[in-house]
mmCIF file of C-alpha atoms in Angstrom:
data_model
loop_
_atom_site.group_PDB
_atom_site.id
_atom_site.type_symbol
_atom_site.label_atom_id
_atom_site.label_comp_id
_atom_site.label_asym_id
_atom_site.label_seq_id
_atom_site.Cartn_x
_atom_site.Cartn_y
_atom_site.Cartn_z
ATOM 1 C CA MET H 1 2.302 -26.811 -15.905
ATOM 2 C CA SER H 2 -0.055 -23.925 -15.070
ATOM 3 C CA ARG H 3 -0.030 -22.508 -11.567
ATOM 4 C CA ARG H 4 -3.535 -22.269 -10.103
ATOM 5 C CA ILE H 5 -4.111 -18.856 -8.521
ATOM 6 C CA ALA H 6 -7.230 -18.825 -6.332
ATOM 7 C CA PHE H 7 -8.831 -15.505 -5.383
ATOM 8 C CA LEU H 8 -10.919 -15.808 -2.209
ATOM 9 C CA ILE H 9 -13.844 -13.393 -1.941
ATOM 10 C CA TYR H 10 -16.857 -13.069 0.362
ATOM 11 C CA ARG H 11 -19.862 -10.808 0.824
ATOM 12 C CA ASP H 12 -18.867 -7.122 0.923
ATOM 13 C CA PHE H 13 -15.351 -7.711 -0.397
ATOM 14 C CA GLN H 14 -13.524 -4.747 -1.962
ATOM 15 C CA LEU H 15 -13.893 -5.102 -5.717
ATOM 16 C CA LEU H 16 -10.458 -3.739 -6.631
ATOM 17 C CA ASP H 17 -8.750 -5.999 -4.072
ATOM 18 C CA ALA H 18 -9.759 -8.923 -6.274
ATOM 19 C CA ALA H 19 -9.967 -7.328 -9.729
ATOM 20 C CA GLY H 20 -6.551 -5.629 -9.554
ATOM 21 C CA PRO H 21 -4.515 -8.795 -8.896
ATOM 22 C CA ILE H 22 -6.722 -10.807 -11.297
ATOM 23 C CA ALA H 23 -5.918 -8.318 -14.084
ATOM 24 C CA ALA H 24 -2.196 -8.477 -13.304
ATOM 25 C CA PHE H 25 -2.078 -12.282 -13.514
ATOM 26 C CA GLU H 26 -4.242 -12.224 -16.655
ATOM 27 C CA ILE H 27 -1.795 -9.913 -18.414
ATOM 28 C CA ALA H 28 1.225 -11.924 -17.245
ATOM 29 C CA GLU H 29 -0.448 -14.996 -18.750
ATOM 30 C CA ARG H 30 -0.602 -13.198 -22.106
ATOM 31 C CA TYR H 31 3.146 -12.660 -22.046
ATOM 32 C CA ARG H 32 3.886 -16.213 -20.880
ATOM 33 C CA PRO H 33 0.980 -18.448 -22.011
ATOM 34 C CA GLY H 34 0.322 -21.504 -19.890
ATOM 35 C CA SER H 35 1.724 -19.951 -16.726
ATOM 36 C CA TYR H 36 -1.488 -19.389 -14.805
ATOM 37 C CA GLU H 37 -4.976 -20.737 -14.288
ATOM 38 C CA LEU H 38 -7.151 -18.203 -12.468
ATOM 39 C CA ARG H 39 -10.104 -19.138 -10.291
ATOM 40 C CA VAL H 40 -12.363 -17.016 -8.057
ATOM 41 C CA ILE H 41 -13.657 -18.934 -5.038
ATOM 42 C CA THR H 42 -15.947 -18.422 -2.045
ATOM 43 C CA ALA H 43 -17.479 -20.405 0.806
ATOM 44 C CA MET H 44 -20.818 -20.705 -1.020
ATOM 45 C CA ALA H 45 -20.623 -20.797 -4.824
ATOM 46 C CA GLY H 46 -22.568 -18.215 -6.808
ATOM 47 C CA LEU H 47 -22.707 -14.465 -7.265
ATOM 48 C CA VAL H 48 -20.904 -12.629 -4.452
ATOM 49 C CA ALA H 49 -21.798 -8.979 -3.866
ATOM 50 C CA SER H 50 -18.928 -6.575 -3.301
ATOM 51 C CA SER H 51 -19.172 -3.555 -1.001
ATOM 52 C CA ALA H 52 -19.833 -1.487 -4.147
ATOM 53 C CA GLY H 53 -22.902 -3.572 -4.993
ATOM 54 C CA ALA H 54 -21.363 -5.080 -8.133
ATOM 55 C CA SER H 55 -21.132 -8.865 -7.965
ATOM 56 C CA MET H 56 -18.524 -11.381 -9.030
ATOM 57 C CA ARG H 57 -19.283 -15.030 -9.773
ATOM 58 C CA ALA H 58 -17.257 -17.447 -7.675
ATOM 59 C CA ALA H 59 -16.866 -21.225 -7.546
ATOM 60 C CA SER H 60 -16.839 -23.307 -4.364
ATOM 61 C CA LEU H 61 -13.623 -23.479 -2.360
ATOM 62 C CA GLY H 62 -12.582 -26.854 -3.727
ATOM 63 C CA ARG H 63 -9.448 -28.698 -2.675
ATOM 64 C CA ALA H 64 -6.642 -26.684 -1.095
ATOM 65 C CA SER H 65 -4.126 -29.196 -2.406
ATOM 66 C CA ILE H 66 -4.523 -27.999 -6.011
ATOM 67 C CA VAL H 67 -3.934 -24.318 -5.187
ATOM 68 C CA ASP H 68 -0.517 -22.859 -5.943
ATOM 69 C CA THR H 69 -1.249 -19.383 -4.568
ATOM 70 C CA LEU H 70 -4.208 -18.164 -2.527
ATOM 71 C CA VAL H 71 -5.001 -14.439 -2.742
ATOM 72 C CA ILE H 72 -7.472 -13.264 -0.087
ATOM 73 C CA ALA H 73 -9.271 -10.032 -0.972
ATOM 74 C CA GLY H 74 -9.948 -7.403 1.671
ATOM 75 C CA GLY H 75 -13.074 -5.365 2.225
ATOM 76 C CA GLU H 76 -15.819 -4.361 4.638
ATOM 77 C CA GLY H 77 -16.821 -8.002 5.032
ATOM 78 C CA SER H 78 -13.371 -9.250 6.029
ATOM 79 C CA ARG H 79 -14.130 -9.440 9.773
ATOM 80 C CA ALA H 80 -17.309 -11.457 9.206
ATOM 81 C CA ALA H 81 -15.486 -13.734 6.762
ATOM 82 C CA SER H 82 -12.716 -14.323 9.298
ATOM 83 C CA LEU H 83 -15.349 -15.760 11.665
ATOM 84 C CA CYS H 84 -16.640 -18.290 9.114
ATOM 85 C CA PRO H 85 -15.358 -21.743 10.225
ATOM 86 C CA LYS H 86 -15.423 -23.125 6.672
ATOM 87 C CA THR H 87 -13.422 -20.234 5.288
ATOM 88 C CA ARG H 88 -10.963 -20.281 8.179
ATOM 89 C CA ARG H 89 -10.278 -24.020 7.793
ATOM 90 C CA TYR H 90 -9.714 -23.587 4.070
ATOM 91 C CA VAL H 91 -7.217 -20.753 4.625
ATOM 92 C CA GLN H 92 -5.365 -22.879 7.174
ATOM 93 C CA LYS H 93 -5.206 -25.807 4.733
ATOM 94 C CA CYS H 94 -3.860 -23.555 1.996
ATOM 95 C CA ALA H 95 -1.182 -22.302 4.364
ATOM 96 C CA LYS H 96 -0.035 -25.908 4.802
ATOM 97 C CA LEU H 97 -0.420 -27.147 1.239
ATOM 98 C CA ALA H 98 -0.154 -24.197 -1.151
ATOM 99 C CA ARG H 99 3.154 -22.690 -2.242
ATOM 100 C CA ARG H 100 2.008 -19.207 -1.187
ATOM 101 C CA THR H 101 -0.848 -17.831 0.881
ATOM 102 C CA THR H 102 -1.420 -14.088 0.506
ATOM 103 C CA SER H 103 -3.780 -11.267 1.428
ATOM 104 C CA VAL H 104 -4.693 -7.846 0.082
ATOM 105 C CA CYS H 105 -5.629 -5.005 2.433
ATOM 106 C CA SER H 106 -7.908 -6.218 5.273
ATOM 107 C CA GLY H 107 -7.697 -9.749 3.908
ATOM 108 C CA ALA H 108 -4.916 -9.927 6.514
ATOM 109 C CA TYR H 109 -7.678 -10.252 9.135
ATOM 110 C CA LEU H 110 -8.494 -13.703 7.718
ATOM 111 C CA LEU H 111 -4.868 -14.788 7.909
ATOM 112 C CA ALA H 112 -4.493 -13.430 11.432
ATOM 113 C CA ALA H 113 -7.758 -14.979 12.652
ATOM 114 C CA ALA H 114 -6.520 -18.322 11.326
ATOM 115 C CA GLY H 115 -3.386 -17.953 13.469
ATOM 116 C CA LEU H 116 -1.105 -17.723 10.457
ATOM 117 C CA LEU H 117 0.477 -14.352 11.238
ATOM 118 C CA ASP H 118 1.449 -14.877 14.884
ATOM 119 C CA GLY H 119 5.112 -14.000 15.275
ATOM 120 C CA ARG H 120 5.345 -12.936 11.625
ATOM 121 C CA ARG H 121 5.808 -9.569 9.968
ATOM 122 C CA ALA H 122 2.744 -8.433 8.058
ATOM 123 C CA THR H 123 0.981 -5.344 6.749
ATOM 124 C CA THR H 124 -2.550 -4.148 5.994
ATOM 125 C CA HIS H 125 -4.277 -0.895 5.038
ATOM 126 C CA TRP H 126 -2.751 2.029 6.957
ATOM 127 C CA SER H 127 -6.144 3.134 8.312
ATOM 128 C CA LEU H 128 -6.614 -0.247 10.018
ATOM 129 C CA SER H 129 -3.256 -0.328 11.781
ATOM 130 C CA ASN H 130 -4.444 0.536 15.293
ATOM 131 C CA ASP H 131 -7.425 -1.823 15.181
ATOM 132 C CA PHE H 132 -5.299 -4.627 13.744
ATOM 133 C CA LYS H 133 -2.651 -4.216 16.450
ATOM 134 C CA ARG H 134 -5.298 -4.356 19.176
ATOM 135 C CA SER H 135 -6.990 -7.374 17.636
ATOM 136 C CA PHE H 136 -3.821 -9.339 16.885
ATOM 137 C CA PRO H 137 -1.020 -8.265 19.253
ATOM 138 C CA MET H 138 1.114 -11.288 18.333
ATOM 139 C CA VAL H 139 1.532 -10.043 14.751
ATOM 140 C CA GLN H 140 4.566 -7.883 13.948
ATOM 141 C CA LEU H 141 2.667 -5.260 11.973
ATOM 142 C CA ASP H 142 4.701 -3.045 9.650
ATOM 143 C CA SER H 143 2.081 -0.500 8.668
ATOM 144 C CA ASP H 144 4.307 1.436 6.250
ATOM 145 C CA ARG H 145 5.116 -1.431 3.868
ATOM 146 C CA ILE H 146 3.341 -1.837 0.522
ATOM 147 C CA PHE H 147 3.725 -5.591 0.868
ATOM 148 C CA VAL H 148 5.550 -7.988 3.185
ATOM 149 C CA LYS H 149 6.905 -11.448 2.416
ATOM 150 C CA ALA H 150 7.299 -13.663 5.483
ATOM 151 C CA GLY H 151 8.210 -17.095 4.229
ATOM 152 C CA ARG H 152 5.281 -18.524 2.269
ATOM 153 C CA ILE H 153 2.904 -15.876 3.683
ATOM 154 C CA TRP H 154 2.614 -12.575 1.837
ATOM 155 C CA THR H 155 0.480 -9.589 2.912
ATOM 156 C CA SER H 156 -0.113 -6.267 1.180
ATOM 157 C CA ALA H 157 -1.353 -2.812 2.033
ATOM 158 C CA GLY H 158 -4.655 -1.317 0.957
ATOM 159 C CA ILE H 159 -6.604 -1.800 -2.262
ATOM 160 C CA THR H 160 -4.302 -0.818 -5.185
ATOM 161 C CA ALA H 161 -1.360 -2.347 -3.293
ATOM 162 C CA GLY H 162 -2.866 -5.684 -4.329
ATOM 163 C CA ILE H 163 -1.471 -4.933 -7.793
ATOM 164 C CA ASP H 164 1.980 -4.346 -6.280
ATOM 165 C CA LEU H 165 1.657 -7.686 -4.513
ATOM 166 C CA ALA H 166 0.611 -9.437 -7.727
ATOM 167 C CA LEU H 167 3.564 -7.957 -9.624
ATOM 168 C CA ALA H 168 5.943 -9.227 -6.938
ATOM 169 C CA LEU H 169 4.379 -12.700 -7.145
ATOM 170 C CA ILE H 170 4.652 -12.634 -10.942
ATOM 171 C CA GLU H 171 8.307 -11.653 -10.687
ATOM 172 C CA ASP H 172 8.812 -14.517 -8.230
ATOM 173 C CA ASP H 173 7.317 -16.906 -10.811
ATOM 174 C CA LEU H 174 8.291 -15.587 -14.219
ATOM 175 C CA GLY H 175 11.123 -13.129 -13.632
ATOM 176 C CA GLU H 176 11.607 -9.382 -13.729
ATOM 177 C CA SER H 177 11.059 -8.926 -17.461
ATOM 178 C CA VAL H 178 7.506 -10.309 -17.473
ATOM 179 C CA ALA H 179 6.660 -8.409 -14.285
ATOM 180 C CA ARG H 180 7.894 -5.152 -15.835
ATOM 181 C CA GLN H 181 5.919 -5.755 -19.028
ATOM 182 C CA THR H 182 2.821 -6.466 -16.946
ATOM 183 C CA ALA H 183 3.288 -3.223 -14.986
ATOM 184 C CA GLN H 184 3.700 -1.266 -18.228
ATOM 185 C CA GLN H 185 0.495 -2.759 -19.615
ATOM 186 C CA LEU H 186 -1.335 -1.871 -16.398
ATOM 187 C CA VAL H 187 0.207 1.641 -16.492
ATOM 188 C CA VAL H 188 1.494 1.358 -12.917
ATOM 189 C CA HIS H 189 4.882 1.539 -11.224
ATOM 190 C CA TYR H 190 6.842 -1.703 -11.421
ATOM 191 C CA ARG H 191 8.043 -0.875 -7.918
ATOM 192 C CA ARG H 192 6.066 1.881 -6.235
ATOM 193 C CA PRO H 193 8.256 4.565 -4.597
ATOM 194 C CA GLY H 194 7.758 4.924 -0.839
ATOM 195 C CA GLY H 195 5.505 3.313 1.713
ATOM 196 C CA GLN H 196 1.976 3.815 2.997
ATOM 197 C CA SER H 197 2.883 6.635 5.371
ATOM 198 C CA GLN H 198 3.165 9.060 2.458
ATOM 199 C CA PHE H 199 -0.580 8.582 1.852
ATOM 200 C CA SER H 200 -1.842 8.424 5.433
ATOM 201 C CA ALA H 201 0.109 11.448 6.646
ATOM 202 C CA LEU H 202 -0.594 13.683 3.667
ATOM 203 C CA LEU H 203 -4.295 12.844 3.625
ATOM 204 C CA GLY H 204 -4.541 13.624 7.326
ATOM 205 C CA MET H 205 -2.643 16.883 6.911
ATOM 206 C CA GLU H 206 -4.563 18.168 3.953
ATOM 207 C CA ARG H 207 -8.206 17.875 4.912
ATOM 208 C CA ALA H 208 -10.011 20.677 3.078
ATOM 209 C CA ASN H 209 -11.846 21.822 6.215
ATOM 210 C CA GLY H 210 -8.893 21.288 8.574
ATOM 211 C CA ARG H 211 -7.870 23.981 11.009
ATOM 212 C CA PHE H 212 -4.531 24.500 9.290
ATOM 213 C CA ALA H 213 -5.624 24.107 5.654
ATOM 214 C CA GLY H 214 -4.877 27.761 4.902
ATOM 215 C CA LEU H 215 -1.462 27.514 6.519
ATOM 216 C CA LEU H 216 -0.559 24.454 4.468
ATOM 217 C CA ASP H 217 -1.646 26.227 1.291
ATOM 218 C CA HIS H 218 0.608 29.132 2.302
ATOM 219 C CA VAL H 219 3.568 26.766 2.773
ATOM 220 C CA ARG H 220 2.914 25.016 -0.533
ATOM 221 C CA SER H 221 2.819 28.345 -2.357
ATOM 222 C CA ASN H 222 6.048 29.553 -0.741
ATOM 223 C CA LEU H 223 8.283 26.504 -0.522
ATOM 224 C CA ARG H 224 11.485 28.546 -0.928
ATOM 225 C CA GLU H 225 10.890 30.225 2.442
ATOM 226 C CA ARG H 226 12.426 28.770 5.616
ATOM 227 C CA HIS H 227 9.131 28.112 7.464
ATOM 228 C CA SER H 228 10.400 27.875 11.031
ATOM 229 C CA VAL H 229 7.983 26.949 13.808
ATOM 230 C CA SER H 230 7.951 30.563 15.000
ATOM 231 C CA SER H 231 7.124 31.936 11.534
ATOM 232 C CA LEU H 232 4.367 29.367 11.026
ATOM 233 C CA ALA H 233 2.960 30.110 14.481
ATOM 234 C CA GLU H 234 2.963 33.819 13.667
ATOM 235 C CA TYR H 235 1.054 33.136 10.440
ATOM 236 C CA ALA H 236 -1.491 31.117 12.449
ATOM 237 C CA CYS H 237 -1.702 33.904 15.096
ATOM 238 C CA MET H 238 -0.618 31.523 17.882
ATOM 239 C CA SER H 239 2.286 31.176 20.268
ATOM 240 C CA SER H 240 4.982 28.757 19.103
ATOM 241 C CA ARG H 241 4.278 26.324 21.939
ATOM 242 C CA ASN H 242 0.507 26.226 21.457
ATOM 243 C CA PHE H 243 0.896 26.071 17.687
ATOM 244 C CA SER H 244 3.209 23.041 17.814
ATOM 245 C CA ARG H 245 0.827 21.157 20.118
ATOM 246 C CA ALA H 246 -2.291 22.051 18.139
ATOM 247 C CA PHE H 247 -0.689 21.261 14.787
ATOM 248 C CA LEU H 248 0.482 17.834 15.930
ATOM 249 C CA ALA H 249 -2.944 17.031 17.383
ATOM 250 C CA GLU H 250 -4.727 18.134 14.195
ATOM 251 C CA THR H 251 -2.463 16.602 11.546
ATOM 252 C CA GLY H 252 -0.586 13.812 13.312
ATOM 253 C CA VAL H 253 2.831 15.214 12.333
ATOM 254 C CA SER H 254 5.080 18.010 13.594
ATOM 255 C CA PRO H 255 5.236 21.317 11.686
ATOM 256 C CA ALA H 256 8.765 20.502 10.491
ATOM 257 C CA LYS H 257 7.682 17.095 9.142
ATOM 258 C CA ALA H 258 4.682 18.665 7.418
ATOM 259 C CA VAL H 259 6.880 21.214 5.629
ATOM 260 C CA GLU H 260 9.309 18.471 4.616
ATOM 261 C CA ARG H 261 6.541 16.303 3.191
ATOM 262 C CA LEU H 262 4.993 19.147 1.241
ATOM 263 C CA ARG H 263 8.393 19.961 -0.239
ATOM 264 C CA ALA H 264 9.059 16.300 -1.033
ATOM 265 C CA GLU H 265 5.652 15.797 -2.659
ATOM 266 C CA THR H 266 6.085 18.895 -4.822
ATOM 267 C CA ALA H 267 9.610 17.843 -5.783
ATOM 268 C CA ARG H 268 8.464 14.338 -6.671
ATOM 269 C CA GLY H 269 5.825 15.766 -9.009
ATOM 270 C CA ALA H 270 8.380 18.071 -10.623
ATOM 271 C CA LEU H 271 10.863 15.242 -11.165
ATOM 272 C CA GLY H 272 8.279 12.945 -12.668
ATOM 273 C CA GLY H 273 6.836 15.481 -15.072
ATOM 274 C CA ASN H 274 9.864 16.985 -16.851
ATOM 275 C CA ASN H 275 13.620 16.856 -17.346
ATOM 276 C CA ARG H 276 14.599 19.603 -14.907
ATOM 277 C CA ALA H 277 17.907 19.079 -13.146
ATOM 278 C CA ILE H 278 17.634 17.624 -9.660
ATOM 279 C CA LYS H 279 19.573 20.544 -8.158
ATOM 280 C CA ASP H 280 17.126 23.040 -9.722
ATOM 281 C CA VAL H 281 14.131 21.158 -8.340
ATOM 282 C CA ALA H 282 15.802 21.038 -4.928
ATOM 283 C CA ARG H 283 16.253 24.813 -4.884
ATOM 284 C CA SER H 284 12.740 25.599 -6.117
ATOM 285 C CA CYS H 285 11.192 23.369 -3.449
ATOM 286 C CA GLY H 286 13.177 24.884 -0.596
ATOM 287 C CA PHE H 287 15.703 22.113 0.058
ATOM 288 C CA GLY H 288 18.669 24.315 -0.753
ATOM 289 C CA SER H 289 20.755 21.510 -2.224
ATOM 290 C CA ALA H 290 20.375 18.202 -4.043
ATOM 291 C CA GLU H 291 21.964 16.365 -1.127
ATOM 292 C CA ARG H 292 19.412 17.721 1.363
ATOM 293 C CA MET H 293 16.614 16.716 -0.985
ATOM 294 C CA ARG H 294 18.115 13.220 -1.349
ATOM 295 C CA ARG H 295 18.156 12.751 2.431
ATOM 296 C CA SER H 296 14.579 14.018 2.668
ATOM 297 C CA PHE H 297 13.381 11.624 -0.057
ATOM 298 C CA ARG H 298 14.984 8.748 1.830
ATOM 299 C CA ARG H 299 13.068 9.728 4.966
ATOM 300 C CA VAL H 300 9.718 10.378 3.300
ATOM 301 C CA PHE H 301 9.604 7.893 0.428
ATOM 302 C CA GLY H 302 12.378 5.426 1.222
ATOM 303 C CA VAL H 303 14.010 6.053 -2.190
ATOM 304 C CA SER H 304 16.339 8.609 -3.760
ATOM 305 C CA PRO H 305 15.163 11.322 -6.215
ATOM 306 C CA SER H 306 16.874 9.533 -9.097
ATOM 307 C CA THR H 307 14.579 6.543 -8.559
ATOM 308 C CA ILE H 308 11.508 8.680 -9.288
ATOM 309 C CA ARG H 309 12.851 9.225 -12.798
#
């Protein structure tokens, strides 16, 4: 019997939050025909405009009792959608009747507004973490996770993480083999290495017009060097104390963490692109040894260097 997967959208939803998981389930259905029936739904049937302006046709909400898995898209309109009584009641019914109720990105706002995340672990897009914590203090937000399973409630991080969520749901239904084949067809990681922090921290550090952009370029071009706080402060023409404070305020991380992340990012790219020995990559990126690089990868990405390969 086919499992009905319902994708809930609303005005100003994020297009990829819906399209990514839809594509994943579509491909899984090709490998295991008869597994899924896909349906896009909304509070008022018709064309629903995404935040990009492109529209997706959606049916009415229908009966929650026939839904196996609800996938709530995120997007700019998520807060407004969370205030819609009809939508909120439907989400609450699905939480009671469906096998799984899930969200992508800021779709977590709809789950939280419906009271379904209180006391539960959950995640959302890293850029929304502070606002989400203020709005829903009863939720145990884990802002570094790509997705979180808390019983029958699943939440995922931002945008493309909806594909990671869909792959995990497919594995839950059809097993690892089909999920891996689906990931290969989508040309994505079956299990993405690391959490959201690798994106939020690096993006914050590497703003093109940032105060320390030139310094970070210098570090990236000279990864073999030691790069102590005093040497970095000297390069920036600042005292060590003022440099450490200013760098943390500008980038959100300490100088030592910034150097570690730049080394780890460069090493990850080197490991993924050729067959160089791990110890050689470790030396060229300034780690000194493979063991030091392994410990750094665990801190930054949550996985070992061998996993990247």
